[in-house]
Amino acid sequence: MIRAFIALPLPGETREALAMLQHMLPLSRRVPPENMHLTLAFLGDLDDETLEAVHDGLQAIAAPPIELKLAGVGTFGGDKPRSVHAQVAPGPELDALQAKVARAARSGGAQVASRSFVPHVTLSRERPRGPDLMRLEQGGAALSGWRAPPVRVEEFCLYRSDLGGGPARYTPLACYPLTG
Ligand code: 3AM
């Protein structure tokens, strides 16, 4: 079985801007810059046949390049945050691509959660507590005006995720051009 997800890769300049943002916040378990991405759909463990069917479906997607605007800092998990992320401005092209990707993955036999899509780039997967949480809230508020230079992303990729022993390892299995 292969643990897989579909995401937009981020150009080096964006990952550098995000790494600088990480260092402006009180984060301990930082996502390494080479692991930063914008998840479109998490697929979980897939057998080879399902992976192949999902790949076929993704190859058939026609969609235009995405203009990504990263702006502001947020957390998931309400009062007890479990991760910290850079916010991504929502947009109709991004929503449409996410919907196509999720549909293709489901048609291929993968189970994709139907919760609403909140585009983001995870910066840390720690659970900030006590003073760290307060500093994070203050830092996040102070950085609500943070912006990365807008970028154009011209492909999306199917990734394999290997966990265990330190940070996850993400390997692109295939990438698909956004030229539609
Ligand atoms: O882009 P982010 O970091 O939000 O959190 C995992 C990461 O998303 C998410 O899939 C992306 C690549 O690993 N992920 C991991 N396990 C998950 C699960 N069980 C999950 N998303 C939903 N359900």
Coordinates of C-alpha atoms and ligand atoms in Angstrom, one line a residue:
M1 CA 0.0 0.0 0.0
I2 CA 1.1 3.5 -0.7
R3 CA 0.1 6.5 1.4
A4 CA -0.7 9.2 -1.1
F5 CA -1.9 12.7 -1.5
I6 CA -2.4 15.3 -4.3
A7 CA -0.9 18.8 -3.9
L8 CA 0.4 21.9 -5.7
P9 CA 4.2 22.0 -5.4
L10 CA 5.5 25.4 -4.4
P11 CA 8.4 27.2 -6.2
G12 CA 11.6 27.7 -4.3
E13 CA 11.1 31.4 -3.8
T14 CA 7.8 30.8 -2.1
R15 CA 9.3 28.1 0.2
E16 CA 12.1 30.5 1.1
A17 CA 9.5 33.2 2.0
L18 CA 7.6 30.6 4.1
A19 CA 10.8 29.5 5.8
M20 CA 11.4 33.2 6.8
L21 CA 7.9 33.3 8.1
Q22 CA 8.5 30.2 10.2
H23 CA 11.4 31.9 11.9
M24 CA 9.3 34.9 12.8
L25 CA 6.9 32.6 14.7
P26 CA 7.5 30.6 17.9
L27 CA 7.4 27.2 16.2
S28 CA 9.3 24.1 17.2
R29 CA 8.4 21.3 14.9
R30 CA 8.8 23.2 11.6
V31 CA 7.9 21.6 8.3
P32 CA 11.2 21.5 6.3
P33 CA 11.0 23.8 3.3
E34 CA 11.4 21.0 0.9
N35 CA 8.2 19.4 2.3
M36 CA 6.0 22.5 1.8
H37 CA 3.1 22.1 -0.5
L38 CA -0.6 23.0 -0.8
T39 CA -2.7 19.8 -0.3
L40 CA -5.6 19.4 -2.7
A41 CA -6.7 15.9 -1.5
F42 CA -5.4 13.4 1.0
L43 CA -5.9 9.9 -0.3
G44 CA -4.7 7.6 2.5
D45 CA -3.3 4.1 1.7
L46 CA -3.9 3.0 -1.8
D47 CA -3.2 -0.4 -3.5
D48 CA -1.4 -0.3 -6.9
E49 CA -4.6 -0.8 -8.9
T50 CA -6.3 2.2 -7.2
L51 CA -3.2 4.3 -7.5
E52 CA -3.1 3.6 -11.2
A53 CA -6.8 4.4 -11.7
V54 CA -6.3 7.7 -9.7
H55 CA -3.3 8.5 -11.9
D56 CA -5.3 7.9 -15.1
G57 CA -8.1 10.2 -13.8
L58 CA -5.6 13.0 -12.9
Q59 CA -4.0 12.8 -16.3
A60 CA -7.4 13.6 -17.9
I61 CA -7.8 16.8 -15.9
A62 CA -7.8 20.0 -17.9
A63 CA -7.4 23.2 -15.8
P64 CA -5.6 26.5 -16.1
P65 CA -2.5 27.5 -14.1
I66 CA -3.1 28.8 -10.6
E67 CA -2.1 32.2 -9.4
L68 CA -1.3 31.6 -5.7
K69 CA -1.6 34.4 -3.2
L70 CA -0.3 33.5 0.3
A71 CA -1.3 36.0 3.0
G72 CA -1.6 35.7 6.7
V73 CA -1.0 33.1 9.4
G74 CA -3.7 30.7 10.8
T75 CA -4.1 27.6 13.0
F76 CA -6.3 24.6 12.8
G77 CA -7.9 23.1 15.9
G78 CA -9.8 26.0 17.5
D79 CA -8.7 26.7 21.1
K80 CA -6.3 23.8 21.0
P81 CA -4.4 24.3 17.8
R82 CA -2.8 21.2 16.4
S83 CA -1.0 22.9 13.4
V84 CA 0.0 26.3 12.2
H85 CA -0.2 27.3 8.5
A86 CA 0.2 30.1 6.0
Q87 CA -3.2 31.1 4.7
V88 CA -3.9 31.0 0.9
A89 CA -6.4 33.4 -0.6
P90 CA -9.2 31.3 -1.9
G91 CA -10.1 31.7 -5.6
P92 CA -12.5 30.1 -8.1
E93 CA -9.7 28.5 -10.2
L94 CA -8.2 26.9 -7.1
D95 CA -11.6 25.7 -5.8
A96 CA -12.4 24.3 -9.3
L97 CA -9.1 22.4 -9.5
Q98 CA -9.5 20.9 -6.0
A99 CA -13.0 19.8 -7.0
K100 CA -11.7 18.1 -10.2
V101 CA -8.9 16.4 -8.3
A102 CA -11.2 15.1 -5.6
R103 CA -13.7 13.8 -8.2
A104 CA -10.9 12.1 -10.2
A105 CA -9.5 10.5 -7.0
R106 CA -12.9 9.2 -5.9
S107 CA -13.7 7.9 -9.4
G108 CA -10.4 6.0 -9.2
G109 CA -11.5 4.4 -6.0
A110 CA -9.8 6.5 -3.4
Q111 CA -11.7 7.8 -0.3
V112 CA -11.4 11.5 -0.1
A113 CA -12.9 13.3 2.9
S114 CA -15.7 15.6 1.8
R115 CA -15.0 18.3 4.4
S116 CA -14.7 21.8 3.0
F117 CA -11.5 22.8 1.3
V118 CA -9.4 25.4 3.2
P119 CA -6.3 26.1 1.2
H120 CA -3.2 26.4 3.3
V121 CA 0.5 25.6 3.6
T122 CA 1.3 23.8 6.9
L123 CA 4.3 25.4 8.7
S124 CA 4.3 23.3 11.8
R125 CA 2.5 20.3 13.2
E126 CA 3.2 21.0 16.8
R127 CA 0.5 21.6 19.5
P128 CA 1.5 25.0 20.8
R129 CA 0.5 25.3 24.5
G130 CA 0.6 27.9 27.3
P131 CA 3.2 30.7 26.7
D132 CA 4.0 29.4 23.2
L133 CA 0.4 29.6 22.3
M134 CA 0.1 33.1 23.6
R135 CA 3.3 34.1 21.7
L136 CA 1.9 32.4 18.6
E137 CA -1.4 34.2 18.8
Q138 CA 0.4 37.5 19.2
G139 CA 2.9 36.6 16.4
G140 CA 0.1 35.4 14.2
A141 CA -1.9 38.6 14.7
A142 CA 1.2 40.7 14.1
L143 CA 1.8 38.8 10.9
S144 CA -1.7 38.9 9.7
G145 CA -0.4 41.4 7.1
W146 CA 2.3 39.0 6.0
R147 CA 2.4 38.3 2.2
A148 CA 4.5 36.1 0.0
P149 CA 5.1 37.4 -3.6
P150 CA 2.3 36.0 -5.7
V151 CA 3.3 33.0 -7.9
R152 CA 1.9 31.0 -10.8
V153 CA 1.8 27.3 -10.3
E154 CA 1.7 25.3 -13.6
E155 CA 1.4 21.8 -12.4
F156 CA 0.0 19.6 -9.6
C157 CA 1.4 16.3 -8.4
L158 CA 0.5 13.0 -6.9
Y159 CA 2.8 12.3 -3.9
R160 CA 3.8 9.3 -1.9
S161 CA 4.2 10.0 1.8
D162 CA 6.5 7.9 4.0
L163 CA 6.2 8.4 7.7
G164 CA 8.3 7.4 10.6
G165 CA 11.7 8.4 11.9
G166 CA 11.6 12.2 11.8
P167 CA 9.9 14.4 9.2
A168 CA 7.7 12.7 6.6
R169 CA 9.3 12.1 3.3
Y170 CA 7.2 13.2 0.3
T171 CA 8.1 11.8 -3.2
P172 CA 6.3 13.0 -6.3
L173 CA 5.1 10.0 -8.3
A174 CA 3.7 12.0 -11.2
C175 CA 3.0 15.6 -12.0
Y176 CA 0.3 16.9 -14.3
P177 CA 0.5 20.2 -16.3
L178 CA -2.0 23.0 -15.7
T179 CA -2.5 24.3 -19.2
G180 CA -6.2 23.9 -19.8
Ligands
3AM1 O1 -1.0 20.0 3.7 P1 -1.3 19.5 5.1 O2 0.0 19.5 5.9 O3 -2.4 20.2 5.8 O4 -1.8 16.8 7.2 C1 -1.4 16.0 6.1 C2 -0.9 16.9 5.0 O5 -1.7 18.0 4.9 C3 -2.6 15.5 5.4 O6 -2.2 15.2 4.1 C4 -1.1 16.0 3.8 C5 0.1 15.3 3.3 O7 0.5 14.4 4.3 N1 -3.1 14.3 6.1 C6 -2.4 13.3 6.7 N2 -3.2 12.4 7.2 C7 -4.5 12.8 7.0 C8 -5.8 12.3 7.3 N3 -5.9 11.1 7.9 C9 -4.4 14.0 6.3 N4 -5.5 14.7 5.9 C10 -6.7 14.1 6.2 N5 -6.9 13.0 6.9

